[in-house]
Structure formats: structure tokens, C-alpha cells
mmCIF file of C-alpha atoms in Angstrom:
data_model
loop_
_atom_site.group_PDB
_atom_site.id
_atom_site.type_symbol
_atom_site.label_atom_id
_atom_site.label_comp_id
_atom_site.label_asym_id
_atom_site.label_seq_id
_atom_site.Cartn_x
_atom_site.Cartn_y
_atom_site.Cartn_z
ATOM 1 C CA HIS M 11 0.000 0.000 0.000
ATOM 2 C CA PRO M 12 2.121 2.946 -1.255
ATOM 3 C CA GLU M 13 -0.230 5.535 0.240
ATOM 4 C CA ARG M 14 0.799 4.402 3.739
ATOM 5 C CA ILE M 15 4.219 6.028 3.198
ATOM 6 C CA VAL M 16 2.683 9.468 3.711
ATOM 7 C CA SER M 17 0.704 8.470 6.799
ATOM 8 C CA VAL M 18 3.774 6.844 8.383
ATOM 9 C CA LEU M 19 5.899 9.955 7.921
ATOM 10 C CA ASP M 20 3.061 12.180 9.182
ATOM 11 C CA SER M 21 2.740 10.097 12.323
ATOM 12 C CA TRP M 22 6.444 10.472 13.098
ATOM 13 C CA ARG M 23 6.718 14.210 12.444
ATOM 14 C CA PRO M 24 5.881 15.482 16.001
ATOM 15 C CA ILE M 25 8.559 13.277 17.540
ATOM 16 C CA PHE M 26 11.647 14.669 15.782
ATOM 17 C CA ILE M 27 13.466 17.767 16.945
ATOM 18 C CA GLU M 28 16.173 17.718 14.307
ATOM 19 C CA GLY M 29 15.675 18.328 10.605
ATOM 20 C CA ASP M 30 17.421 15.127 9.553
ATOM 21 C CA GLY M 31 14.985 12.942 11.466
ATOM 22 C CA LEU M 32 12.343 12.110 8.894
ATOM 23 C CA SER M 33 14.973 11.703 6.211
ATOM 24 C CA SER M 34 16.690 9.130 8.431
ATOM 25 C CA VAL M 35 13.420 7.291 9.032
ATOM 26 C CA PHE M 36 12.747 7.214 5.327
ATOM 27 C CA ARG M 37 16.187 5.906 4.431
ATOM 28 C CA LYS M 38 16.355 3.327 7.208
ATOM 29 C CA PHE M 39 12.832 1.913 7.283
ATOM 30 C CA LEU M 40 10.933 2.895 4.121
ATOM 31 C CA LEU M 41 13.556 2.969 1.394
ATOM 32 C CA PRO M 42 14.406 -0.765 1.707
ATOM 33 C CA ARG M 43 10.709 -1.636 1.359
ATOM 34 C CA ILE M 44 10.336 0.610 -1.683
ATOM 35 C CA ARG M 45 13.441 -0.898 -3.227
ATOM 36 C CA ARG M 46 12.131 -4.421 -2.648
ATOM 37 C CA ALA M 47 8.731 -3.551 -4.129
ATOM 38 C CA ILE M 48 10.285 -2.027 -7.252
ATOM 39 C CA LEU M 49 12.891 -4.731 -7.855
ATOM 40 C CA SER M 50 10.892 -7.851 -7.088
ATOM 41 C CA GLN M 51 7.186 -7.021 -7.297
ATOM 42 C CA TRP M 52 6.719 -4.282 -9.887
ATOM 43 C CA ASP M 53 6.087 -5.426 -13.489
ATOM 44 C CA VAL M 54 7.147 -2.549 -15.731
ATOM 45 C CA VAL M 55 5.096 -3.657 -18.735
ATOM 46 C CA MET M 56 1.950 -5.109 -17.193
ATOM 47 C CA SER M 57 1.585 -2.764 -14.202
ATOM 48 C CA PRO M 58 3.079 0.605 -15.212
ATOM 49 C CA GLN M 59 0.680 2.685 -13.107
ATOM 50 C CA LYS M 60 1.601 0.892 -9.893
ATOM 51 C CA GLY M 61 5.200 2.013 -10.279
ATOM 52 C CA VAL M 62 4.192 5.575 -11.150
ATOM 53 C CA VAL M 63 1.800 5.783 -8.182
ATOM 54 C CA LEU M 64 4.474 4.458 -5.815
ATOM 55 C CA TYR M 65 6.993 7.015 -7.032
ATOM 56 C CA ARG M 66 4.527 9.925 -6.869
ATOM 57 C CA ILE M 67 3.444 9.063 -3.330
ATOM 58 C CA MET M 68 7.057 8.731 -2.274
ATOM 59 C CA ASP M 69 7.702 12.149 -3.822
ATOM 60 C CA VAL M 70 4.807 13.634 -1.817
ATOM 61 C CA ALA M 71 6.124 12.022 1.369
ATOM 62 C CA LEU M 72 9.596 13.442 0.849
ATOM 63 C CA SER M 73 8.145 16.886 0.131
ATOM 64 C CA ARG M 74 6.360 16.794 3.496
ATOM 65 C CA ALA M 75 9.590 15.825 5.179
ATOM 66 C CA ASP M 76 11.227 18.872 3.571
ATOM 67 C CA ASP M 77 8.572 21.156 5.083
ATOM 68 C CA THR M 78 8.575 19.683 8.599
ATOM 69 C CA TYR M 79 10.729 22.255 10.434
ATOM 70 C CA GLU M 80 11.227 25.976 10.396
ATOM 71 C CA GLY M 81 13.119 28.519 12.505
ATOM 72 C CA ASP M 82 16.542 27.475 13.661
ATOM 73 C CA ILE M 83 16.256 23.977 12.271
ATOM 74 C CA ASN M 84 18.400 23.297 9.200
ATOM 75 C CA VAL M 85 15.568 22.799 6.682
ATOM 76 C CA SER M 86 17.886 23.078 3.684
ATOM 77 C CA SER M 87 19.856 20.083 4.913
ATOM 78 C CA THR M 88 16.665 18.071 5.193
ATOM 79 C CA HIS M 89 15.636 19.111 1.703
ATOM 80 C CA ILE M 90 18.942 18.000 0.220
ATOM 81 C CA LYS M 91 18.855 14.610 1.925
ATOM 82 C CA CYS M 92 15.242 13.948 0.912
ATOM 83 C CA ALA M 93 15.893 15.041 -2.651
ATOM 84 C CA LEU M 94 18.877 12.716 -2.788
ATOM 85 C CA SER M 95 16.703 9.861 -1.534
ATOM 86 C CA GLY M 96 14.177 10.451 -4.314
ATOM 87 C CA LYS M 97 16.894 10.674 -6.957
ATOM 88 C CA GLU M 98 18.414 7.472 -5.607
ATOM 89 C CA VAL M 99 15.133 5.600 -6.069
ATOM 90 C CA MET M 100 14.788 6.872 -9.627
ATOM 91 C CA ASP M 101 18.402 6.413 -10.737
ATOM 92 C CA ASP M 102 19.171 3.138 -8.964
ATOM 93 C CA TYR M 103 15.895 1.225 -9.166
ATOM 94 C CA ILE M 104 13.334 2.646 -11.600
ATOM 95 C CA LEU M 105 15.504 3.726 -14.538
ATOM 96 C CA PRO M 106 17.460 0.427 -14.738
ATOM 97 C CA LYS M 107 14.199 -1.533 -14.903
ATOM 98 C CA LEU M 108 12.820 0.766 -17.606
ATOM 99 C CA LYS M 109 16.034 0.465 -19.631
ATOM 100 C CA SER M 110 15.967 -3.308 -19.337
ATOM 101 C CA SER M 111 12.338 -3.447 -20.469
ATOM 102 C CA VAL M 112 13.081 -1.247 -23.486
ATOM 103 C CA ARG M 113 15.974 -3.539 -24.446
ATOM 104 C CA GLN M 114 13.659 -6.566 -24.281
ATOM 105 C CA TRP M 115 10.858 -4.858 -26.211
ATOM 106 C CA GLN M 116 10.042 -6.355 -29.626
ATOM 107 C CA PRO M 117 8.190 -3.653 -31.579
ATOM 108 C CA THR M 118 6.455 -5.870 -34.130
ATOM 109 C CA LEU M 119 5.728 -8.814 -31.801
ATOM 110 C CA ASP M 120 4.824 -7.535 -28.328
ATOM 111 C CA GLU M 121 1.100 -7.204 -27.736
ATOM 112 C CA THR M 122 1.442 -4.520 -25.058
ATOM 113 C CA PRO M 123 2.295 -1.205 -26.745
ATOM 114 C CA ILE M 124 5.395 0.458 -25.343
ATOM 115 C CA GLU M 125 3.716 3.853 -25.045
ATOM 116 C CA SER M 126 1.351 2.419 -22.415
ATOM 117 C CA TRP M 127 4.194 1.672 -19.988
ATOM 118 C CA LEU M 128 6.977 4.085 -20.950
ATOM 119 C CA LEU M 129 5.250 7.412 -21.605
ATOM 120 C CA PRO M 130 3.567 7.648 -18.156
ATOM 121 C CA TRP M 131 7.087 8.132 -16.757
ATOM 122 C CA MET M 132 7.863 11.079 -19.023
ATOM 123 C CA PRO M 133 6.856 13.808 -16.478
ATOM 124 C CA HIS M 134 8.860 12.167 -13.691
ATOM 125 C CA ILE M 135 12.210 11.433 -15.357
ATOM 126 C CA GLU M 136 14.915 14.026 -16.042
ATOM 127 C CA LYS M 137 14.959 15.003 -19.700
ATOM 128 C CA LYS M 138 18.505 13.770 -20.303
ATOM 129 C CA HIS M 139 17.599 10.324 -18.951
ATOM 130 C CA PHE M 140 14.315 10.123 -20.847
ATOM 131 C CA ASP M 141 16.116 11.151 -24.037
ATOM 132 C CA GLU M 142 18.437 8.175 -23.527
ATOM 133 C CA LEU M 143 15.410 5.890 -23.283
ATOM 134 C CA LEU M 144 13.989 7.388 -26.481
ATOM 135 C CA LYS M 145 17.276 6.734 -28.286
ATOM 136 C CA ASP M 146 16.999 3.079 -27.266
ATOM 137 C CA VAL M 147 13.407 3.013 -28.572
ATOM 138 C CA HIS M 148 14.659 4.528 -31.840
ATOM 139 C CA LYS M 149 17.290 1.794 -32.205
ATOM 140 C CA LYS M 150 14.734 -0.948 -31.565
ATOM 141 C CA LEU M 151 12.329 0.496 -34.147
ATOM 142 C CA ARG M 152 15.073 0.887 -36.723
ATOM 143 C CA HIS M 153 16.244 -2.693 -36.187
ATOM 144 C CA ALA M 154 12.704 -4.112 -36.285
ATOM 145 C CA LEU M 155 11.928 -2.358 -39.581
ATOM 146 C CA SER M 156 15.309 -2.936 -41.248
ATOM 147 C CA PRO M 157 13.993 -5.979 -43.191
ATOM 148 C CA ARG M 158 11.441 -5.240 -45.865
ATOM 149 C CA TRP M 159 8.005 -4.489 -44.473
ATOM 150 C CA ASP M 160 4.638 -4.226 -46.191
ATOM 151 C CA VAL M 161 3.701 -0.615 -46.934
ATOM 152 C CA MET M 162 0.051 -1.662 -46.785
ATOM 153 C CA ASP M 163 0.533 -2.860 -43.192
ATOM 154 C CA GLU M 164 -1.410 -0.422 -41.013
ATOM 155 C CA SER M 165 0.399 -1.579 -37.860
ATOM 156 C CA VAL M 166 3.740 -0.118 -39.007
ATOM 157 C CA PHE M 167 2.163 3.279 -39.588
ATOM 158 C CA ASN M 168 0.529 3.172 -36.145
ATOM 159 C CA LEU M 169 3.811 2.078 -34.570
ATOM 160 C CA ILE M 170 5.713 5.087 -35.940
ATOM 161 C CA ARG M 171 3.181 7.905 -35.686
ATOM 162 C CA ILE M 172 2.999 7.506 -31.891
ATOM 163 C CA TRP M 173 6.465 9.038 -31.583
ATOM 164 C CA LYS M 174 5.741 12.210 -33.527
ATOM 165 C CA GLY M 175 6.097 15.046 -31.045
ATOM 166 C CA ILE M 176 7.867 12.791 -28.550
ATOM 167 C CA PHE M 177 11.014 12.027 -30.501
ATOM 168 C CA SER M 178 13.177 15.055 -31.195
ATOM 169 C CA GLU M 179 12.953 16.360 -34.747
ATOM 170 C CA SER M 180 16.383 14.962 -35.603
ATOM 171 C CA LEU M 181 15.550 11.537 -34.138
ATOM 172 C CA MET M 182 12.257 11.335 -36.047
ATOM 173 C CA ASP M 183 13.894 12.487 -39.295
ATOM 174 C CA SER M 184 16.549 9.811 -38.851
ATOM 175 C CA LEU M 185 13.955 7.077 -38.277
ATOM 176 C CA VAL M 186 11.834 8.097 -41.269
ATOM 177 C CA SER M 187 14.853 8.505 -43.580
ATOM 178 C CA GLN M 188 16.432 5.188 -42.648
ATOM 179 C CA THR M 189 13.419 2.886 -42.348
ATOM 180 C CA ILE M 190 10.291 4.424 -43.897
ATOM 181 C CA LEU M 191 11.298 6.349 -47.018
ATOM 182 C CA PRO M 192 13.400 3.564 -48.641
ATOM 183 C CA GLU M 193 10.494 1.121 -48.378
ATOM 184 C CA LEU M 194 7.932 3.631 -49.643
ATOM 185 C CA ALA M 195 10.210 4.373 -52.607
ATOM 186 C CA ARG M 196 10.665 0.657 -53.327
ATOM 187 C CA ALA M 197 6.925 0.015 -53.164
ATOM 188 C CA LEU M 198 6.130 2.863 -55.554
ATOM 189 C CA SER M 199 8.920 1.795 -57.916
ATOM 190 C CA ASP M 200 7.433 -1.722 -58.117
ATOM 191 C CA TYR M 201 3.882 -0.410 -58.311
ATOM 192 C CA CYS M 202 1.996 -1.789 -61.324
ATOM 193 C CA ILE M 203 -0.597 0.700 -62.556
ATOM 194 C CA ASP M 204 -3.396 -1.309 -64.158
ATOM 195 C CA THR M 205 -5.122 -0.040 -67.275
ATOM 196 C CA PRO M 206 -8.045 -0.268 -67.482
ATOM 197 C CA PRO M 207 -8.041 0.361 -63.720
ATOM 198 C CA LYS M 208 -8.970 -2.443 -61.346
ATOM 199 C CA PRO M 209 -10.743 -2.087 -57.988
ATOM 200 C CA ASN M 210 -8.392 -1.006 -55.167
ATOM 201 C CA ASN M 211 -5.539 -0.472 -57.640
ATOM 202 C CA LEU M 212 -4.822 2.909 -56.048
ATOM 203 C CA GLN M 213 -4.810 1.621 -52.477
ATOM 204 C CA LEU M 214 -0.998 1.605 -52.320
ATOM 205 C CA LEU M 215 -0.841 5.253 -53.342
ATOM 206 C CA LYS M 216 -3.380 6.128 -50.641
ATOM 207 C CA SER M 217 -1.288 4.266 -48.063
ATOM 208 C CA VAL M 218 1.815 6.232 -49.060
ATOM 209 C CA SER M 219 -0.081 9.529 -48.998
ATOM 210 C CA LYS M 220 -1.197 8.822 -45.443
ATOM 211 C CA TRP M 221 2.398 9.116 -44.207
ATOM 212 C CA HIS M 222 2.524 12.692 -45.483
ATOM 213 C CA GLU M 223 -0.971 13.656 -44.342
ATOM 214 C CA SER M 224 -0.096 12.560 -40.787
ATOM 215 C CA GLY M 225 2.879 14.939 -40.774
ATOM 216 C CA LEU M 226 5.505 12.179 -40.779
ATOM 217 C CA LEU M 227 6.796 12.966 -44.291
ATOM 218 C CA PRO M 228 7.846 16.563 -45.022
ATOM 219 C CA LYS M 229 6.637 18.144 -48.258
ATOM 220 C CA HIS M 230 9.948 17.834 -50.114
ATOM 221 C CA HIS M 231 10.076 14.087 -49.373
ATOM 222 C CA ILE M 232 6.562 13.258 -50.580
ATOM 223 C CA GLU M 233 7.043 15.383 -53.717
ATOM 224 C CA SER M 234 10.312 13.582 -54.479
ATOM 225 C CA LEU M 235 8.628 10.210 -53.946
ATOM 226 C CA ILE M 236 5.701 11.027 -56.219
ATOM 227 C CA GLU M 237 7.832 12.561 -58.966
ATOM 228 C CA GLY M 238 10.786 10.173 -58.756
ATOM 229 C CA GLU M 239 8.989 6.859 -58.356
ATOM 230 C CA LEU M 240 5.434 7.308 -59.631
ATOM 231 C CA MET M 241 4.700 9.960 -62.239
ATOM 232 C CA LEU M 242 6.727 8.462 -65.075
ATOM 233 C CA ASN M 243 5.090 5.075 -64.404
ATOM 234 C CA PHE M 244 1.703 6.784 -64.561
ATOM 235 C CA VAL M 245 2.202 8.530 -67.911
ATOM 236 C CA SER M 246 3.912 5.417 -69.339
ATOM 237 C CA ALA M 247 0.982 3.201 -68.345
ATOM 238 C CA LEU M 248 -1.497 5.710 -69.758
ATOM 239 C CA HIS M 249 0.441 6.066 -73.009
ATOM 240 C CA SER M 250 0.684 2.288 -73.466
ATOM 241 C CA TRP M 251 -3.046 1.925 -72.851
ATOM 242 C CA LEU M 252 -3.985 4.645 -75.331
ATOM 243 C CA SER M 253 -1.466 3.515 -77.965
ATOM 244 C CA ALA M 254 -2.417 -0.156 -77.853
ATOM 245 C CA ASP M 255 -5.908 0.567 -79.123
ATOM 246 C CA MET M 256 -6.901 3.924 -80.619
ATOM 247 C CA SER M 257 -10.528 2.853 -80.162
ATOM 248 C CA VAL M 258 -10.144 2.598 -76.393
ATOM 249 C CA ASP M 259 -13.270 3.341 -74.363
ATOM 250 C CA HIS M 260 -12.793 7.049 -73.684
ATOM 251 C CA CYS M 261 -15.362 6.944 -70.893
ATOM 252 C CA GLN M 262 -12.902 4.917 -68.817
ATOM 253 C CA VAL M 263 -9.880 7.138 -69.426
ATOM 254 C CA PRO M 264 -11.078 10.352 -67.687
ATOM 255 C CA ALA M 265 -12.252 8.293 -64.706
ATOM 256 C CA PHE M 266 -8.820 6.663 -64.476
ATOM 257 C CA TYR M 267 -7.065 10.039 -64.730
ATOM 258 C CA SER M 268 -9.322 11.655 -62.116
ATOM 259 C CA ALA M 269 -9.038 8.737 -59.663
ATOM 260 C CA PHE M 270 -5.257 8.700 -59.926
ATOM 261 C CA LYS M 271 -4.981 12.456 -59.472
ATOM 262 C CA ALA M 272 -7.315 12.357 -56.467
ATOM 263 C CA ALA M 273 -5.081 9.741 -54.806
ATOM 264 C CA VAL M 274 -2.012 12.005 -55.043
ATOM 265 C CA PRO M 275 -1.502 14.195 -51.945
ATOM 266 C CA LEU M 276 -3.087 17.604 -52.451
ATOM 267 C CA SER M 277 0.169 19.438 -51.677
ATOM 268 C CA CYS M 278 1.894 17.629 -54.585
ATOM 269 C CA LEU M 279 -0.620 19.092 -57.022
ATOM 270 C CA GLU M 280 0.870 22.516 -56.284
ATOM 271 C CA ASP M 281 4.269 21.395 -57.587
ATOM 272 C CA SER M 282 5.020 22.592 -61.139
ATOM 273 C CA THR M 283 6.926 19.446 -62.189
ATOM 274 C CA ILE M 284 4.226 17.048 -61.023
ATOM 275 C CA CYS M 285 1.572 19.244 -62.627
ATOM 276 C CA ALA M 286 3.534 19.077 -65.891
ATOM 277 C CA TYR M 287 3.214 15.278 -65.874
ATOM 278 C CA PHE M 288 -0.543 15.562 -65.426
ATOM 279 C CA TYR M 289 -0.669 18.096 -68.252
ATOM 280 C CA ALA M 290 1.227 15.664 -70.487
ATOM 281 C CA ALA M 291 -1.334 12.977 -69.592
ATOM 282 C CA LEU M 292 -4.156 15.307 -70.657
ATOM 283 C CA MET M 293 -2.372 15.922 -73.969
ATOM 284 C CA MET M 294 -2.167 12.147 -74.490
ATOM 285 C CA ILE M 295 -5.879 11.759 -73.800
ATOM 286 C CA ASP M 296 -6.680 14.610 -76.183
ATOM 287 C CA ALA M 297 -4.506 13.079 -78.912
ATOM 288 C CA SER M 298 -6.260 9.724 -78.424
ATOM 289 C CA VAL M 299 -9.723 11.293 -78.578
ATOM 290 C CA GLN M 300 -8.755 13.177 -81.738
ATOM 291 C CA GLY M 301 -7.313 10.010 -83.248
ATOM 292 C CA ASP M 302 -3.968 11.764 -83.719
ATOM 293 C CA SER M 303 -1.559 8.806 -83.555
ATOM 294 C CA LYS M 304 1.409 10.974 -84.572
ATOM 295 C CA GLN M 305 0.889 13.407 -81.700
ATOM 296 C CA LEU M 306 0.420 10.474 -79.325
ATOM 297 C CA GLU M 307 3.691 8.927 -80.498
ATOM 298 C CA GLU M 308 5.536 12.205 -79.903
ATOM 299 C CA LEU M 309 4.275 12.110 -76.333
ATOM 300 C CA ASN M 310 5.774 8.669 -75.717
ATOM 301 C CA PRO M 311 7.660 8.895 -72.375
ATOM 302 C CA PRO M 312 11.272 7.732 -72.136
ATOM 303 C CA SER M 313 12.414 4.819 -69.982
ATOM 304 C CA ARG M 314 12.966 5.350 -66.277
ATOM 305 C CA MET M 315 16.774 5.459 -66.594
ATOM 306 C CA THR M 316 18.182 7.202 -63.501
ATOM 307 C CA ILE M 317 14.978 8.829 -62.290
ATOM 308 C CA SER M 318 14.300 7.790 -58.705
ATOM 309 C CA TYR M 319 13.301 9.181 -55.347
ATOM 310 C CA ARG M 320 16.919 9.811 -54.318
ATOM 311 C CA SER M 321 17.992 11.533 -57.543
ATOM 312 C CA THR M 322 14.832 13.648 -57.527
ATOM 313 C CA LEU M 323 15.334 14.607 -53.889
ATOM 314 C CA ALA M 324 18.954 15.601 -54.571
ATOM 315 C CA ARG M 325 17.853 17.779 -57.480
ATOM 316 C CA ARG M 326 15.079 19.427 -55.491
ATOM 317 C CA LEU M 327 17.355 20.184 -52.551
ATOM 318 C CA LEU M 328 19.925 21.722 -54.888
ATOM 319 C CA GLU M 329 17.261 23.858 -56.542
ATOM 320 C CA ALA M 330 15.944 24.978 -53.143
ATOM 321 C CA LYS M 331 19.459 25.936 -52.087
ATOM 322 C CA THR M 332 19.907 27.885 -55.314
ATOM 323 C CA ARG M 333 16.645 29.763 -54.764
ATOM 324 C CA GLU M 334 17.790 30.697 -51.267
ATOM 325 C CA LYS M 335 21.057 32.095 -52.637
ATOM 326 C CA LEU M 336 19.243 34.059 -55.307
ATOM 327 C CA ALA M 337 16.816 35.404 -52.714
ATOM 328 C CA VAL M 338 19.666 37.009 -50.762
ATOM 329 C CA GLY M 339 21.322 38.328 -53.911
ATOM 330 C CA SER M 340 24.091 35.750 -54.228
ATOM 331 C CA SER M 341 25.288 34.771 -57.673
ATOM 332 C CA SER M 342 25.182 31.140 -58.721
ATOM 333 C CA SER M 343 26.135 29.335 -61.874
ATOM 334 C CA HIS M 344 23.555 26.621 -61.262
ATOM 335 C CA ARG M 345 20.127 27.004 -62.756
ATOM 336 C CA PRO M 346 17.174 24.767 -61.845
ATOM 337 C CA THR M 347 17.033 21.882 -64.305
ATOM 338 C CA LYS M 348 13.997 21.049 -66.390
ATOM 339 C CA THR M 349 12.531 17.589 -66.156
ATOM 340 C CA PHE M 350 10.761 15.477 -68.775
ATOM 341 C CA TYR M 351 7.313 16.993 -68.914
ATOM 342 C CA GLN M 352 8.111 20.569 -67.968
ATOM 343 C CA GLY M 353 8.381 21.102 -71.732
ATOM 344 C CA PHE M 354 4.713 20.297 -72.172
ATOM 345 C CA VAL M 355 3.191 23.558 -71.049
ATOM 346 C CA PRO M 356 0.868 25.863 -73.005
ATOM 347 C CA GLY M 357 2.696 27.830 -75.695
ATOM 348 C CA VAL M 358 5.958 25.913 -75.321
ATOM 349 C CA THR M 359 7.163 23.285 -77.786
ATOM 350 C CA ARG M 360 9.803 20.879 -76.554
ATOM 351 C CA SER M 361 10.825 17.480 -77.918
ATOM 352 C CA PHE M 362 11.592 14.401 -75.866
ATOM 353 C CA ARG M 363 15.151 14.520 -77.166
ATOM 354 C CA GLU M 364 15.563 17.970 -75.596
ATOM 355 C CA ALA M 365 14.038 16.747 -72.355
ATOM 356 C CA PHE M 366 16.237 13.661 -72.390
ATOM 357 C CA GLU M 367 19.345 15.759 -73.028
ATOM 358 C CA ASP M 368 18.443 17.834 -69.955
ATOM 359 C CA LEU M 369 18.146 14.642 -67.926
ATOM 360 C CA CYS M 370 21.573 13.450 -69.089
ATOM 361 C CA ASN M 371 23.140 16.834 -68.360
ATOM 362 C CA GLN M 372 21.766 16.998 -64.830
ATOM 363 C CA ASN M 373 23.211 13.533 -64.146
ATOM 364 C CA GLY M 374 26.608 14.223 -65.745
ATOM 365 C CA LEU M 375 26.056 11.883 -68.731
ATOM 366 C CA LEU M 376 27.011 12.569 -72.348
ATOM 367 C CA LEU M 377 24.296 11.958 -74.936
ATOM 368 C CA GLN M 378 25.618 11.512 -78.497
ATOM 369 C CA PRO M 379 24.583 9.702 -81.709
ATOM 370 C CA LYS M 380 26.008 6.181 -82.042
ATOM 371 C CA MET M 381 28.366 5.736 -85.005
ATOM 372 C CA GLY M 382 29.234 2.662 -87.088
ATOM 373 C CA LEU M 383 27.461 -0.679 -86.785
ATOM 374 C CA ASN M 384 24.063 -0.770 -85.077
ATOM 375 C CA ALA M 385 23.835 3.025 -85.356
ATOM 376 C CA LYS M 386 20.143 2.694 -86.214
ATOM 377 C CA LYS M 387 17.288 0.487 -85.087
ATOM 378 C CA ASP M 388 13.975 0.259 -86.928
ATOM 379 C CA GLY M 389 15.163 3.188 -89.045
ATOM 380 C CA LYS M 390 15.720 5.420 -86.019
ATOM 381 C CA GLN M 391 19.019 6.854 -84.759
ATOM 382 C CA VAL M 392 20.500 5.113 -81.738
ATOM 383 C CA PHE M 393 22.163 7.313 -79.123
ATOM 384 C CA GLU M 394 24.852 6.549 -76.560
ATOM 385 C CA CYS M 395 24.118 7.692 -73.028
ATOM 386 C CA GLY M 396 27.025 6.814 -70.764
ATOM 387 C CA ASN M 397 27.514 3.072 -71.350
ATOM 388 C CA LYS M 398 23.913 2.500 -72.484
ATOM 389 C CA ASN M 399 22.318 2.632 -75.936
ATOM 390 C CA VAL M 400 18.957 4.381 -76.239
#
């Protein structure tokens, strides 16, 4: 019965004439019992509130001991000794058990969520010590999610979002960058966009968008994911569908376009590059409706090549840095690079060769016509791009 600690100390208060008295009683008679209860009886995971209640009552008892005497009695000495007793309980008994429980925690297997038994201690533990516990939690999460995990698995999302606002910004960024973003990028890269669309075909995209909508993915990350891993797949799938049969059911196409666009995070639709891809898709649909096979062929997207989440993120960060320099009046030789479909804007004519040359330039690759044997395929010029023929 932890609440008896207070009543015991209250009953002894009138007896002592020296300020160290109650502190001595606590250390000699009560502290061993508290230690025994914490070490042998308290279950950190299954009974978290019992430990918290015991510590809070002990804290109240020690506070009363601090306030027992006034006048000529050395109250400050009593305060120091009582405070040391409370710190001793926390540092020597409670924290070691919490650390041990965190080390034994298995994020994807344990039925009892860690937040139910760790977070109640947050107001009672010094920040530097609680930060150490959070670092251990971070390591366990990173290790548990280091193998491939299913992006459609709701439990992983729920496991991570708990720590938003609890982890420091740097710790959360590290966790998301190391364990979440690579798997989201891989899932989008492998994503097969069905045409005509099938039921629930966009569910993966909705699952990815949820990470951004919850505040776990910053804007520049979700935009890089959508542009680098998804948009080229989208326009390629649409182009293949429209090119395979010029008599395609044009009632299905707008519905497919609208459903796909609605599944993309709203903030991404404000990005000029992503909007350019959607504009290119509309031009494809228009060419198909008009029966203009030549225009549709000119809109044929290139292969993925080096476009990915990481390369897109690197480009976007460089462009953002350049804009910052220009905003403060600094000179810079770097200009933001154009990407594939930024050429397809009203009033601007731009070939895929020009767009592809821009892509090669931004990745340090030389694009040049192939000479000699195999210089043409199907009557078209073959180009050398690095060590690849295109």
C-alpha cells in the first residue's frame, strides 16, 4: 500500500526535533521496502501505473519531510537529503528496470504497446535520462523495420506515428529517412498501374499519402517520392493503354485520370513538375480522342533510366538551395534543371530529345549519336548515353 508512506511519515513528524529525522526514518525503514517492491514485485510492462503511483506518493512524502521544520532547524539540509533519496530511487531502481524493459521490447511482436508503460514516466524522469530511453526506442524500431516491411501494413504506420512530437525532430527524421522512405520508394517503384483500372488499384498510393498527411513525411520528401517513383510510371501506363488501341473506351480514361490524381496528396498538385506530368497525360488523352496517332507517339515517355526518389530529392534540394542564394542576392552558376514533362506547357514546344538531353546533363552523362554498326534500329538513330544505348 504505497499511500501508507505518507501516513507513516506524518505520524512520526511530532517526535523529531532535528531536521534530519524524517529523512533518516525514510532511508532506514521505508527505502528498503520501496526498493524491494520495485525490484521484485513491480512489473514494468503489465503494471506501469503501480510504479508511477508508488513514485509519486514517495515524492509527496519526501516533500512533506522537507517542510517539517522551520526557525533554527536546518531545513535546507533536510531538503537536500530527501531530494537525494528520491533521486536514488529513480536512478538506482526505476531507470534500470525501464532500460531493461526497453531492451527486451520487440516492436512488431509484443502485444502490449510500449507507449502504455513508458510514456507515463515522461513527467517524472529528467529530460537527459528520458532522451536516452527514447534513443533506445529509436534503435529498436530501426532494427525491427530494417527488413522489408509491407507498406500496406497499417500496424507499421501506427507504430511510428505515436512518436511524432515525442522524438526530437532529428531523431524522427533519422527514423523516417532510414526505415520508412526507402520502403515507400521501393513500393512505388514496383507499383503496377493497371489499365483499365482495377478495384483497389490505387490503395498503395493512398497508403503512401497517409504518411505525409499525418505529418511524418515533409513536403519535399513526398514530392520527391511522387515525382521520382510514380509519375513516369503513370504517364507510361497511360500512353501504353492509349497507344495499344486507338478505339479505347474514352469513358474509362477520364475516370482513371481523375481517380489517380485524387489519390495524389493535395500538396503535390501545387508542384510545377508534377503538374507538368498531369498536363502531359491530358495531352495524351486529347490526342487519343482526336485520333492523332502521330501526336500520341511524340508524347511517348522515355524509360525510367536514372529517375528515382533519391535523384529527384537531390535535385530538389539543390534547386531549393539555389533559390535561397538568389533570394539574398548571391550569384550562382547553377540554374534549376527542367525535367521530362516541364516542356509540355501551353505555348511551349519541346521534344523528348531535348528533355532527355536535360536529364543526361543533370546527371553528368554525355548523350551523343552512335556511329558505325548498329547506329540505327527500326530506321531510327540510336544514341549513346554513358555506357547505355537508347
